[in-house]
Every structure is written in structure tokens, then in C-alpha cells.
Backbone as JSON Lines, residues from 0, in Angstrom:
{"i":0,"aa":"M","n":[-43.21,-59.02,-10.65],"ca":[-43.74,-58.59,-9.37],"c":[-44.98,-59.41,-9.0]}
{"i":1,"aa":"V","n":[-45.92,-59.56,-9.94],"ca":[-47.14,-60.32,-9.69],"c":[-46.78,-61.79,-9.45]}
{"i":2,"aa":"R","n":[-45.85,-62.31,-10.25],"ca":[-45.43,-63.7,-10.1],"c":[-44.82,-63.92,-8.71]}
{"i":3,"aa":"T","n":[-44.03,-62.97,-8.23],"ca":[-43.43,-63.06,-6.91],"c":[-44.49,-63.07,-5.82]}
{"i":4,"aa":"L","n":[-45.49,-62.2,-5.96],"ca":[-46.58,-62.17,-4.98],"c":[-47.36,-63.47,-4.97]}
{"i":5,"aa":"I","n":[-47.65,-64.01,-6.14],"ca":[-48.38,-65.28,-6.22],"c":[-47.57,-66.41,-5.63]}
{"i":6,"aa":"T","n":[-46.28,-66.45,-5.93],"ca":[-45.4,-67.48,-5.38],"c":[-45.33,-67.38,-3.86]}
{"i":7,"aa":"T","n":[-45.2,-66.16,-3.36],"ca":[-45.15,-65.95,-1.91],"c":[-46.45,-66.39,-1.25]}
{"i":8,"aa":"A","n":[-47.57,-66.01,-1.83],"ca":[-48.88,-66.4,-1.28],"c":[-49.05,-67.91,-1.32]}
{"i":9,"aa":"R","n":[-48.61,-68.54,-2.39],"ca":[-48.71,-69.99,-2.52],"c":[-47.86,-70.69,-1.45]}
{"i":10,"aa":"R","n":[-46.64,-70.21,-1.25],"ca":[-45.76,-70.82,-0.24],"c":[-46.35,-70.66,1.17]}
{"i":11,"aa":"L","n":[-46.88,-69.48,1.46],"ca":[-47.48,-69.25,2.76],"c":[-48.7,-70.14,2.96]}
{"i":12,"aa":"A","n":[-49.54,-70.25,1.94],"ca":[-50.72,-71.12,2.03],"c":[-50.31,-72.57,2.22]}
{"i":13,"aa":"L","n":[-49.27,-73.01,1.53],"ca":[-48.78,-74.38,1.68],"c":[-48.23,-74.61,3.08]}
{"i":14,"aa":"K","n":[-47.51,-73.64,3.61],"ca":[-46.97,-73.76,4.97],"c":[-48.1,-73.86,5.99]}
{"i":15,"aa":"I","n":[-49.11,-73.02,5.86],"ca":[-50.24,-73.04,6.79],"c":[-51.04,-74.33,6.64]}
{"i":16,"aa":"A","n":[-51.23,-74.79,5.41],"ca":[-51.97,-76.05,5.19],"c":[-51.22,-77.24,5.76]}
{"i":17,"aa":"S","n":[-49.9,-77.28,5.6],"ca":[-49.13,-78.39,6.15],"c":[-49.17,-78.36,7.68]}
{"i":18,"aa":"Y","n":[-49.15,-77.17,8.25],"ca":[-49.29,-77.05,9.7],"c":[-50.66,-77.56,10.14]}
{"i":19,"aa":"G","n":[-51.71,-77.18,9.43],"ca":[-53.07,-77.61,9.78],"c":[-53.22,-79.12,9.74]}
{"i":20,"aa":"L","n":[-52.68,-79.76,8.72],"ca":[-52.76,-81.22,8.59],"c":[-51.99,-81.91,9.72]}
{"i":21,"aa":"M","n":[-50.79,-81.44,9.99],"ca":[-50.01,-82.0,11.08],"c":[-50.76,-81.85,12.4]}
{"i":22,"aa":"H","n":[-51.33,-80.67,12.61],"ca":[-52.05,-80.39,13.84],"c":[-53.28,-81.28,13.98]}
{"i":23,"aa":"L","n":[-53.99,-81.5,12.91],"ca":[-55.19,-82.35,12.92],"c":[-54.87,-83.76,13.4]}
{"i":24,"aa":"V","n":[-53.86,-84.36,12.83],"ca":[-53.5,-85.74,13.18],"c":[-53.06,-85.83,14.64]}
{"i":25,"aa":"V","n":[-52.2,-84.93,15.07],"ca":[-51.71,-84.97,16.44],"c":[-52.86,-84.7,17.43]}
{"i":26,"aa":"A","n":[-53.73,-83.75,17.14],"ca":[-54.84,-83.43,18.04],"c":[-55.79,-84.61,18.22]}
{"i":27,"aa":"I","n":[-56.11,-85.3,17.14],"ca":[-57.0,-86.47,17.24],"c":[-56.35,-87.56,18.09]}
{"i":28,"aa":"L","n":[-55.09,-87.84,17.83],"ca":[-54.41,-88.9,18.58],"c":[-54.29,-88.57,20.07]}
{"i":29,"aa":"V","n":[-53.95,-87.34,20.4],"ca":[-53.83,-86.96,21.81],"c":[-55.2,-86.96,22.49]}
{"i":30,"aa":"A","n":[-56.22,-86.41,21.82],"ca":[-57.57,-86.39,22.41],"c":[-58.09,-87.81,22.63]}
{"i":31,"aa":"F","n":[-57.81,-88.71,21.71],"ca":[-58.23,-90.1,21.9],"c":[-57.48,-90.75,23.06]}
{"i":32,"aa":"A","n":[-56.2,-90.49,23.18],"ca":[-55.41,-91.06,24.28],"c":[-55.96,-90.6,25.63]}
{"i":33,"aa":"I","n":[-56.48,-89.39,25.71],"ca":[-57.01,-88.85,26.96],"c":[-58.44,-89.32,27.22]}
{"i":34,"aa":"T","n":[-59.3,-89.28,26.19],"ca":[-60.73,-89.55,26.39],"c":[-61.13,-90.99,26.11]}
{"i":35,"aa":"R","n":[-60.38,-91.7,25.29],"ca":[-60.72,-93.05,24.81],"c":[-62.09,-93.07,24.12]}
{"i":36,"aa":"D","n":[-62.47,-91.95,23.56],"ca":[-63.74,-91.81,22.85],"c":[-63.42,-91.23,21.46]}
{"i":37,"aa":"W","n":[-63.61,-92.07,20.42],"ca":[-63.27,-91.63,19.06],"c":[-64.1,-90.45,18.6]}
{"i":38,"aa":"R","n":[-65.39,-90.41,18.98],"ca":[-66.25,-89.29,18.56],"c":[-65.75,-87.98,19.14]}
{"i":39,"aa":"L","n":[-65.46,-87.98,20.42],"ca":[-64.94,-86.77,21.07],"c":[-63.56,-86.43,20.53]}
{"i":40,"aa":"A","n":[-62.72,-87.44,20.32],"ca":[-61.38,-87.2,19.77],"c":[-61.47,-86.58,18.37]}
{"i":41,"aa":"L","n":[-62.38,-87.08,17.55],"ca":[-62.56,-86.51,16.21],"c":[-63.09,-85.08,16.29]}
{"i":42,"aa":"A","n":[-64.03,-84.83,17.21],"ca":[-64.57,-83.47,17.36],"c":[-63.46,-82.51,17.78]}
{"i":43,"aa":"V","n":[-62.7,-82.89,18.81],"ca":[-61.59,-82.05,19.25],"c":[-60.56,-81.94,18.13]}
{"i":44,"aa":"G","n":[-60.27,-83.06,17.51],"ca":[-59.26,-83.09,16.46],"c":[-59.6,-82.3,15.22]}
{"i":45,"aa":"V","n":[-60.88,-82.13,14.94],"ca":[-61.28,-81.37,13.75],"c":[-61.5,-79.9,14.09]}
{"i":46,"aa":"I","n":[-62.16,-79.63,15.2],"ca":[-62.51,-78.24,15.53],"c":[-61.31,-77.47,16.08]}
{"i":47,"aa":"E","n":[-60.57,-78.07,17.0],"ca":[-59.46,-77.38,17.63],"c":[-58.38,-76.95,16.62]}
{"i":48,"aa":"P","n":[-57.98,-77.81,15.68],"ca":[-56.97,-77.36,14.71],"c":[-57.42,-76.2,13.82]}
{"i":49,"aa":"V","n":[-58.7,-76.09,13.57],"ca":[-59.18,-74.94,12.78],"c":[-58.84,-73.65,13.52]}
{"i":50,"aa":"F","n":[-59.18,-73.61,14.81],"ca":[-58.87,-72.42,15.6],"c":[-57.37,-72.25,15.8]}
{"i":51,"aa":"Q","n":[-56.66,-73.37,15.96],"ca":[-55.21,-73.29,16.13],"c":[-54.52,-72.81,14.85]}
{"i":52,"aa":"T","n":[-55.01,-73.23,13.7],"ca":[-54.41,-72.81,12.44],"c":[-54.58,-71.31,12.23]}
{"i":53,"aa":"I","n":[-55.74,-70.8,12.6],"ca":[-55.96,-69.34,12.53],"c":[-55.0,-68.64,13.49]}
{"i":54,"aa":"A","n":[-54.93,-69.15,14.72],"ca":[-54.03,-68.56,15.72],"c":[-52.57,-68.67,15.27]}
{"i":55,"aa":"Y","n":[-52.21,-69.82,14.67],"ca":[-50.84,-70.02,14.17],"c":[-50.49,-69.0,13.09]}
{"i":56,"aa":"S","n":[-51.4,-68.77,12.16],"ca":[-51.09,-67.83,11.09],"c":[-50.91,-66.42,11.64]}
{"i":57,"aa":"I","n":[-51.69,-66.06,12.66],"ca":[-51.52,-64.76,13.31],"c":[-50.18,-64.73,14.04]}
{"i":58,"aa":"H","n":[-49.86,-65.79,14.78],"ca":[-48.59,-65.89,15.51],"c":[-47.41,-65.79,14.54]}
{"i":59,"aa":"D","n":[-47.47,-66.52,13.43],"ca":[-46.39,-66.5,12.45],"c":[-46.23,-65.12,11.84]}
{"i":60,"aa":"H","n":[-47.34,-64.45,11.55],"ca":[-47.31,-63.11,10.97],"c":[-46.67,-62.11,11.94]}
{"i":61,"aa":"I","n":[-47.05,-62.2,13.21],"ca":[-46.47,-61.32,14.22],"c":[-44.97,-61.54,14.34]}
{"i":62,"aa":"W","n":[-44.54,-62.82,14.37],"ca":[-43.11,-63.11,14.47],"c":[-42.36,-62.68,13.22]}
{"i":63,"aa":"H","n":[-42.99,-62.8,12.07],"ca":[-42.35,-62.32,10.84],"c":[-42.09,-60.81,10.94]}
{"i":64,"aa":"R","n":[-43.07,-60.08,11.41],"ca":[-42.92,-58.62,11.54],"c":[-41.85,-58.26,12.56]}
{"i":65,"aa":"I","n":[-41.8,-59.0,13.68],"ca":[-40.78,-58.75,14.69],"c":[-39.39,-58.96,14.1]}
{"i":66,"aa":"E","n":[-39.19,-60.08,13.41],"ca":[-37.88,-60.37,12.81],"c":[-37.54,-59.35,11.74]}
{"i":67,"aa":"R","n":[-38.5,-58.98,10.94],"ca":[-38.25,-58.02,9.86],"c":[-37.82,-56.67,10.42]}
{"i":68,"aa":"R","n":[-38.46,-56.22,11.49],"ca":[-38.09,-54.94,12.1],"c":[-36.66,-54.96,12.62]}
{"i":69,"aa":"R","n":[-36.23,-56.11,13.1],"ca":[-34.86,-56.23,13.6],"c":[-33.85,-56.2,12.47]}
{"i":70,"aa":"Q","n":[-34.27,-56.56,11.27],"ca":[-33.33,-56.71,10.17],"c":[-33.19,-55.46,9.32]}
{"i":71,"aa":"L","n":[-34.21,-54.67,9.23],"ca":[-34.15,-53.49,8.37],"c":[-34.61,-52.25,9.11]}
{"i":72,"aa":"S","n":[-33.96,-51.16,8.88],"ca":[-34.48,-49.89,9.39],"c":[-35.6,-49.47,8.45]}
{"i":73,"aa":"G","n":[-36.41,-48.55,8.87],"ca":[-37.52,-48.06,8.05],"c":[-37.04,-47.49,6.72]}
{"i":74,"aa":"L","n":[-35.93,-46.74,6.73],"ca":[-35.42,-46.14,5.5],"c":[-34.93,-47.21,4.54]}
{"i":75,"aa":"E","n":[-34.19,-48.2,5.05],"ca":[-33.7,-49.28,4.19],"c":[-34.87,-50.05,3.58]}
{"i":76,"aa":"E","n":[-35.87,-50.33,4.4],"ca":[-37.03,-51.08,3.93],"c":[-37.77,-50.29,2.84]}
{"i":77,"aa":"A","n":[-37.97,-49.01,3.07],"ca":[-38.68,-48.18,2.09],"c":[-37.9,-48.07,0.78]}
{"i":78,"aa":"S","n":[-36.59,-47.87,0.88],"ca":[-35.79,-47.72,-0.34],"c":[-35.75,-49.03,-1.13]}
{"i":79,"aa":"E","n":[-35.65,-50.17,-0.43],"ca":[-35.66,-51.46,-1.12],"c":[-37.0,-51.71,-1.79]}
{"i":80,"aa":"A","n":[-38.07,-51.42,-1.09],"ca":[-39.4,-51.63,-1.67],"c":[-39.59,-50.74,-2.89]}
{"i":81,"aa":"F","n":[-39.13,-49.5,-2.81],"ca":[-39.28,-48.56,-3.92],"c":[-38.48,-49.02,-5.13]}
{"i":82,"aa":"T","n":[-37.22,-49.4,-4.94],"ca":[-36.41,-49.84,-6.08],"c":[-36.92,-51.16,-6.66]}
{"i":83,"aa":"A","n":[-37.45,-52.03,-5.81],"ca":[-38.01,-53.29,-6.31],"c":[-39.24,-53.03,-7.16]}
{"i":84,"aa":"R","n":[-40.09,-52.1,-6.72],"ca":[-41.31,-51.78,-7.48],"c":[-41.0,-51.13,-8.81]}
{"i":85,"aa":"L","n":[-39.94,-50.37,-8.86],"ca":[-39.55,-49.74,-10.11],"c":[-38.78,-50.68,-11.02]}
{"i":86,"aa":"A","n":[-38.59,-51.91,-10.55],"ca":[-37.86,-52.93,-11.3],"c":[-36.41,-52.51,-11.54]}
{"i":87,"aa":"L","n":[-35.86,-51.72,-10.64],"ca":[-34.45,-51.34,-10.74],"c":[-33.57,-52.41,-10.11]}
{"i":88,"aa":"M","n":[-34.2,-53.27,-9.36],"ca":[-33.47,-54.31,-8.65],"c":[-33.7,-55.63,-9.39]}
{"i":89,"aa":"A","n":[-32.66,-56.36,-9.66],"ca":[-32.78,-57.66,-10.31],"c":[-33.54,-58.62,-9.38]}
{"i":90,"aa":"P","n":[-34.26,-59.59,-9.95],"ca":[-35.02,-60.52,-9.11],"c":[-34.19,-61.21,-8.04]}
{"i":91,"aa":"H","n":[-32.94,-61.6,-8.37],"ca":[-32.12,-62.28,-7.35],"c":[-31.71,-61.33,-6.23]}
{"i":92,"aa":"E","n":[-31.69,-60.01,-6.49],"ca":[-31.37,-59.04,-5.45],"c":[-32.57,-58.78,-4.54]}
{"i":93,"aa":"Q","n":[-33.78,-59.04,-5.06],"ca":[-34.98,-58.77,-4.28],"c":[-35.18,-59.78,-3.16]}
{"i":94,"aa":"I","n":[-34.54,-60.91,-3.24],"ca":[-34.71,-61.95,-2.23],"c":[-33.43,-62.04,-1.41]}
{"i":95,"aa":"H","n":[-33.3,-61.12,-0.47],"ca":[-32.15,-61.1,0.43],"c":[-32.39,-62.1,1.56]}
{"i":96,"aa":"P","n":[-31.38,-62.34,2.37],"ca":[-31.59,-63.25,3.51],"c":[-32.76,-62.86,4.39]}
{"i":97,"aa":"H","n":[-33.07,-61.55,4.45],"ca":[-34.22,-61.14,5.25],"c":[-35.53,-61.4,4.51]}
{"i":98,"aa":"G","n":[-35.44,-61.82,3.27],"ca":[-36.6,-62.32,2.55],"c":[-37.45,-61.28,1.87]}
{"i":99,"aa":"H","n":[-36.97,-60.1,1.58],"ca":[-37.78,-59.09,0.93],"c":[-38.32,-59.61,-0.4]}
{"i":100,"aa":"A","n":[-39.54,-59.28,-0.73],"ca":[-40.21,-59.7,-1.97],"c":[-40.21,-61.22,-2.09]}
{"i":101,"aa":"G","n":[-40.85,-61.85,-1.18],"ca":[-40.86,-63.3,-1.1],"c":[-40.36,-63.67,0.28]}
{"i":102,"aa":"H","n":[-40.85,-62.92,1.26],"ca":[-40.32,-63.0,2.6],"c":[-40.33,-64.42,3.16]}
{"i":103,"aa":"S","n":[-39.47,-64.6,4.12],"ca":[-39.33,-65.89,4.76],"c":[-40.04,-65.88,6.1]}
{"i":104,"aa":"H","n":[-40.71,-66.96,6.41],"ca":[-41.3,-67.13,7.73],"c":[-40.43,-68.07,8.53]}
{"i":105,"aa":"A","n":[-39.17,-68.06,8.22],"ca":[-38.24,-68.99,8.84],"c":[-38.06,-68.7,10.31]}
{"i":106,"aa":"L","n":[-37.69,-69.73,11.02],"ca":[-37.4,-69.62,12.43],"c":[-36.23,-68.67,12.62]}
{"i":107,"aa":"P","n":[-36.29,-67.8,13.64],"ca":[-35.16,-66.9,13.89],"c":[-33.88,-67.69,14.12]}
{"i":108,"aa":"R","n":[-32.76,-67.06,13.92],"ca":[-31.48,-67.75,13.99],"c":[-30.95,-67.93,15.41]}
{"i":109,"aa":"S","n":[-31.14,-66.96,16.3],"ca":[-30.55,-67.07,17.63],"c":[-31.39,-67.99,18.51]}
{"i":110,"aa":"L","n":[-30.73,-68.66,19.44],"ca":[-31.4,-69.59,20.33],"c":[-32.46,-68.89,21.18]}
{"i":111,"aa":"S","n":[-32.17,-67.67,21.63],"ca":[-33.15,-66.95,22.46],"c":[-34.42,-66.64,21.67]}
{"i":112,"aa":"H","n":[-34.26,-66.28,20.39],"ca":[-35.45,-66.02,19.57],"c":[-36.22,-67.3,19.28]}
{"i":113,"aa":"V","n":[-35.51,-68.4,19.05],"ca":[-36.16,-69.69,18.83],"c":[-36.95,-70.06,20.07]}
{"i":114,"aa":"A","n":[-36.33,-69.91,21.24],"ca":[-36.99,-70.26,22.5],"c":[-38.2,-69.37,22.74]}
{"i":115,"aa":"L","n":[-38.06,-68.08,22.53],"ca":[-39.17,-67.15,22.76],"c":[-40.33,-67.42,21.8]}
{"i":116,"aa":"K","n":[-40.01,-67.68,20.53],"ca":[-41.06,-67.98,19.56],"c":[-41.77,-69.27,19.95]}
{"i":117,"aa":"T","n":[-41.05,-70.27,20.39],"ca":[-41.64,-71.54,20.78],"c":[-42.49,-71.38,22.04]}
{"i":118,"aa":"V","n":[-42.02,-70.62,23.01],"ca":[-42.78,-70.4,24.25],"c":[-44.08,-69.64,23.96]}
{"i":119,"aa":"T","n":[-44.01,-68.6,23.15],"ca":[-45.24,-67.85,22.84],"c":[-46.22,-68.73,22.07]}
{"i":120,"aa":"Y","n":[-45.69,-69.58,21.19],"ca":[-46.55,-70.52,20.48],"c":[-47.22,-71.48,21.48]}
{"i":121,"aa":"G","n":[-46.45,-72.02,22.41],"ca":[-46.99,-72.95,23.39],"c":[-48.08,-72.34,24.25]}
{"i":122,"aa":"L","n":[-47.87,-71.1,24.71],"ca":[-48.89,-70.42,25.52],"c":[-50.17,-70.17,24.72]}
{"i":123,"aa":"M","n":[-50.0,-69.69,23.49],"ca":[-51.16,-69.46,22.64],"c":[-51.91,-70.77,22.42]}
{"i":124,"aa":"H","n":[-51.17,-71.82,22.16],"ca":[-51.77,-73.11,21.88],"c":[-52.52,-73.65,23.1]}
{"i":125,"aa":"F","n":[-51.95,-73.51,24.28],"ca":[-52.59,-73.95,25.52],"c":[-53.95,-73.28,25.7]}
{"i":126,"aa":"M","n":[-53.98,-71.97,25.55],"ca":[-55.24,-71.23,25.75],"c":[-56.31,-71.68,24.77]}
{"i":127,"aa":"V","n":[-55.96,-71.78,23.51],"ca":[-56.95,-72.2,22.51],"c":[-57.41,-73.63,22.77]}
{"i":128,"aa":"A","n":[-56.49,-74.53,23.09],"ca":[-56.84,-75.93,23.32],"c":[-57.78,-76.09,24.5]}
{"i":129,"aa":"V","n":[-57.53,-75.4,25.61],"ca":[-58.4,-75.51,26.79],"c":[-59.79,-74.97,26.47]}
{"i":130,"aa":"I","n":[-59.86,-73.84,25.82],"ca":[-61.16,-73.24,25.51],"c":[-61.97,-74.14,24.59]}
{"i":131,"aa":"V","n":[-61.36,-74.65,23.55],"ca":[-62.08,-75.54,22.61],"c":[-62.47,-76.85,23.3]}
{"i":132,"aa":"A","n":[-61.56,-77.46,24.04],"ca":[-61.86,-78.72,24.72],"c":[-62.99,-78.54,25.73]}
{"i":133,"aa":"F","n":[-62.98,-77.44,26.46],"ca":[-64.06,-77.21,27.42],"c":[-65.39,-76.98,26.7]}
{"i":134,"aa":"A","n":[-65.37,-76.23,25.62],"ca":[-66.6,-75.99,24.87],"c":[-67.2,-77.31,24.36]}
{"i":135,"aa":"L","n":[-66.36,-78.27,24.03],"ca":[-66.85,-79.56,23.52],"c":[-67.22,-80.55,24.62]}
{"i":136,"aa":"T","n":[-66.48,-80.54,25.73],"ca":[-66.7,-81.56,26.76],"c":[-67.49,-81.05,27.96]}
{"i":137,"aa":"R","n":[-67.44,-79.79,28.23],"ca":[-68.03,-79.18,29.43],"c":[-67.46,-79.79,30.71]}
{"i":138,"aa":"D","n":[-66.24,-80.3,30.61],"ca":[-65.55,-80.91,31.75],"c":[-64.17,-80.26,31.85]}
{"i":139,"aa":"W","n":[-63.94,-79.49,32.94],"ca":[-62.69,-78.77,33.1],"c":[-61.49,-79.7,33.24]}
{"i":140,"aa":"R","n":[-61.69,-80.88,33.84],"ca":[-60.56,-81.8,34.0],"c":[-60.08,-82.3,32.65]}
{"i":141,"aa":"I","n":[-61.02,-82.72,31.8],"ca":[-60.63,-83.18,30.45],"c":[-60.06,-82.02,29.64]}
{"i":142,"aa":"A","n":[-60.7,-80.85,29.76],"ca":[-60.24,-79.67,29.02],"c":[-58.81,-79.3,29.43]}
{"i":143,"aa":"L","n":[-58.53,-79.33,30.74],"ca":[-57.17,-79.01,31.2],"c":[-56.17,-80.09,30.79]}
{"i":144,"aa":"A","n":[-56.6,-81.35,30.82],"ca":[-55.7,-82.44,30.38],"c":[-55.37,-82.28,28.9]}
{"i":145,"aa":"I","n":[-56.4,-82.09,28.09],"ca":[-56.17,-81.89,26.65],"c":[-55.37,-80.61,26.44]}
{"i":146,"aa":"G","n":[-55.75,-79.54,27.15],"ca":[-55.07,-78.25,27.0],"c":[-53.63,-78.25,27.47]}
{"i":147,"aa":"T","n":[-53.27,-79.19,28.32],"ca":[-51.88,-79.27,28.79],"c":[-51.05,-80.22,27.94]}
{"i":148,"aa":"I","n":[-51.56,-81.41,27.73],"ca":[-50.78,-82.44,27.02],"c":[-50.71,-82.17,25.52]}
{"i":149,"aa":"E","n":[-51.84,-81.85,24.92],"ca":[-51.87,-81.67,23.46],"c":[-50.95,-80.53,23.0]}
{"i":150,"aa":"P","n":[-50.97,-79.35,23.65],"ca":[-50.03,-78.3,23.22],"c":[-48.55,-78.66,23.42]}
{"i":151,"aa":"L","n":[-48.25,-79.43,24.45],"ca":[-46.85,-79.85,24.62],"c":[-46.39,-80.71,23.45]}
{"i":152,"aa":"V","n":[-47.24,-81.66,23.07],"ca":[-46.92,-82.51,21.92],"c":[-46.88,-81.67,20.65]}
{"i":153,"aa":"Q","n":[-47.87,-80.78,20.48],"ca":[-47.91,-79.92,19.29],"c":[-46.72,-78.98,19.23]}
{"i":154,"aa":"T","n":[-46.24,-78.51,20.38],"ca":[-45.09,-77.59,20.38],"c":[-43.84,-78.27,19.84]}
{"i":155,"aa":"V","n":[-43.67,-79.54,20.18],"ca":[-42.55,-80.3,19.62],"c":[-42.71,-80.4,18.1]}
{"i":156,"aa":"F","n":[-43.92,-80.75,17.66],"ca":[-44.16,-80.87,16.22],"c":[-44.08,-79.51,15.53]}
{"i":157,"aa":"F","n":[-44.5,-78.43,16.21],"ca":[-44.4,-77.07,15.66],"c":[-42.94,-76.73,15.37]}
{"i":158,"aa":"T","n":[-42.06,-77.03,16.34],"ca":[-40.65,-76.73,16.15],"c":[-40.08,-77.52,14.98]}
{"i":159,"aa":"L","n":[-40.43,-78.79,14.88],"ca":[-39.98,-79.6,13.74],"c":[-40.54,-79.05,12.43]}
{"i":160,"aa":"H","n":[-41.83,-78.7,12.42],"ca":[-42.47,-78.14,11.23],"c":[-41.77,-76.85,10.79]}
{"i":161,"aa":"D","n":[-41.51,-75.96,11.75],"ca":[-40.86,-74.69,11.41],"c":[-39.43,-74.91,10.91]}
{"i":162,"aa":"R","n":[-38.72,-75.85,11.5],"ca":[-37.35,-76.16,11.04],"c":[-37.36,-76.72,9.62]}
{"i":163,"aa":"I","n":[-38.31,-77.6,9.33],"ca":[-38.42,-78.16,7.98],"c":[-38.69,-77.04,6.98]}
{"i":164,"aa":"W","n":[-39.63,-76.14,7.32],"ca":[-39.93,-75.04,6.42],"c":[-38.78,-74.06,6.29]}
{"i":165,"aa":"S","n":[-38.02,-73.88,7.35],"ca":[-36.83,-73.01,7.26],"c":[-35.84,-73.58,6.25]}
{"i":166,"aa":"R","n":[-35.65,-74.89,6.29],"ca":[-34.74,-75.54,5.34],"c":[-35.27,-75.45,3.92]}
{"i":167,"aa":"I","n":[-36.57,-75.66,3.74],"ca":[-37.17,-75.56,2.41],"c":[-36.98,-74.15,1.86]}
{"i":168,"aa":"E","n":[-37.27,-73.13,2.69],"ca":[-37.13,-71.75,2.23],"c":[-35.68,-71.38,1.96]}
{"i":169,"aa":"A","n":[-34.77,-71.89,2.78],"ca":[-33.34,-71.62,2.54],"c":[-32.89,-72.26,1.23]}
{"i":170,"aa":"R","n":[-33.35,-73.49,0.99],"ca":[-33.0,-74.18,-0.25],"c":[-33.55,-73.42,-1.46]}
{"i":171,"aa":"R","n":[-34.78,-72.94,-1.35],"ca":[-35.38,-72.16,-2.45],"c":[-34.63,-70.86,-2.66]}
{"i":172,"aa":"G","n":[-34.21,-70.24,-1.57],"ca":[-33.45,-69.0,-1.68],"c":[-32.11,-69.22,-2.37]}
{"i":173,"aa":"R","n":[-31.44,-70.33,-2.0],"ca":[-30.15,-70.64,-2.64],"c":[-30.34,-70.95,-4.11]}
{"i":174,"aa":"S","n":[-31.39,-71.71,-4.45],"ca":[-31.59,-72.07,-5.86],"c":[-32.0,-70.86,-6.69]}
{"i":175,"aa":"S","n":[-32.71,-69.89,-6.09],"ca":[-33.08,-68.7,-6.85],"c":[-31.86,-67.81,-7.1]}
{"i":176,"aa":"H","n":[-30.89,-67.86,-6.19],"ca":[-29.65,-67.1,-6.41],"c":[-28.78,-67.75,-7.46]}
{"i":177,"aa":"Q","n":[-28.87,-69.06,-7.62],"ca":[-28.05,-69.79,-8.58],"c":[-28.68,-69.83,-9.96]}
{"i":178,"aa":"A","n":[-30.0,-69.62,-10.03],"ca":[-30.7,-69.69,-11.33],"c":[-30.26,-68.51,-12.19]}
{"i":179,"aa":"P","n":[-29.99,-68.74,-13.47],"ca":[-29.59,-67.65,-14.36],"c":[-30.76,-66.71,-14.61]}
{"i":180,"aa":"D","n":[-30.46,-65.43,-14.78],"ca":[-31.48,-64.44,-15.07],"c":[-31.75,-64.44,-16.57]}
{"i":181,"aa":"L","n":[-32.88,-65.04,-16.96],"ca":[-33.22,-65.16,-18.37],"c":[-33.97,-63.94,-18.9]}
{"i":182,"aa":"S","n":[-34.37,-63.03,-18.02],"ca":[-35.15,-61.89,-18.46],"c":[-34.3,-60.91,-19.27]}
{"i":183,"aa":"N","n":[-33.01,-60.84,-19.0],"ca":[-32.13,-59.94,-19.74],"c":[-31.42,-60.6,-20.9]}
{"i":184,"aa":"A","n":[-31.67,-61.91,-21.12],"ca":[-30.96,-62.65,-22.16],"c":[-31.47,-62.3,-23.56]}
{"i":185,"aa":"A","n":[-32.69,-61.83,-23.65],"ca":[-33.27,-61.56,-24.98],"c":[-32.82,-60.26,-25.57]}
């Protein structure tokens, strides 16, 4: 149980860190393309992704909860959690497609959910980008340019990032189902 929690926390931290790094590079490049000032581009590129990474983790958590509610009723969720805690459930049974005990932050499967998650991400990103850019530049034109162009570019990279992580998590899920259970071998 503790190992599963640590593994889950590590995977989530790695996902958020990879998002932050991707965001940093893209933000600096877009801010430089707009301002042609490396100092301002670095300031936007360093400060804005910090706020975006926080917002992203909140966004991802909210979407995880939305998807989880759609997949399990309250009774099913409670009974699974209870049997998992009592160790009545084998480790490979604890990681269902819905990701219980090592949940998945994977992109939803239906196109409408993918589109809605991407749109909500884009809106959140726009608001944070404009506010941070204005705080740094005190120029609404630059702030709106950065706030419009940078989130559009980031939204494309967000979708790619989420798809990559969905594949990684699916691969890990498949390999955990194929791994032999050595705990009962002794």
C-alpha cells in the first residue's frame, strides 16, 4: 500500500515536472518572438510557467475527479477502497482501467471529453498568461499578445504532453498486469 502511494506520488510529480519544463522552454521562446528582449522573455518564461504549473496541477486534479466520478459509483468506489486497504484485493486487481490505487491522469477517451479538457486548459492558460505578462510588462498590448499566442502554442504542446503520458501510463498498466505476483510465491 505504501509502495503504491509512493509510486503514484512519484509518477504525478514526474508528470508535473515534465509539464513545467516543457512550459518553460515554450514560454521563453514565444515571449522572445513577441518582445525581442531576452531579459523580458526570460522573466516571462521563468515566472509564468511557475503559475501555470500550479494551475495545471489543479486543472489535472479537477479533471481526474470528473473522470473518476463518471467511472465509479460511490458504493463501488468505497467497496474497492475498503477491500484494497484490507489487502483482500491482489495488487494487479487494484489497478483497474479507471486507475484505482495508482490512478491515471490520462486524457479522457471520448473526443468530446478531450476537446472539453483542452478548451478548459486553454482558457485557464490564457488568463494566467495575460495576468503574468501584464504584471511584468505593464503593457496591455504585449500582455494580450503573449496571453493569446503563448497559450495557443502551449495548448498544442499540452495535448501532446498529455497523450505521451497517457501512453506511458497505459504501458505501465499493461506491464503491471503481466508481471507475476511474487508476494504469494513464498
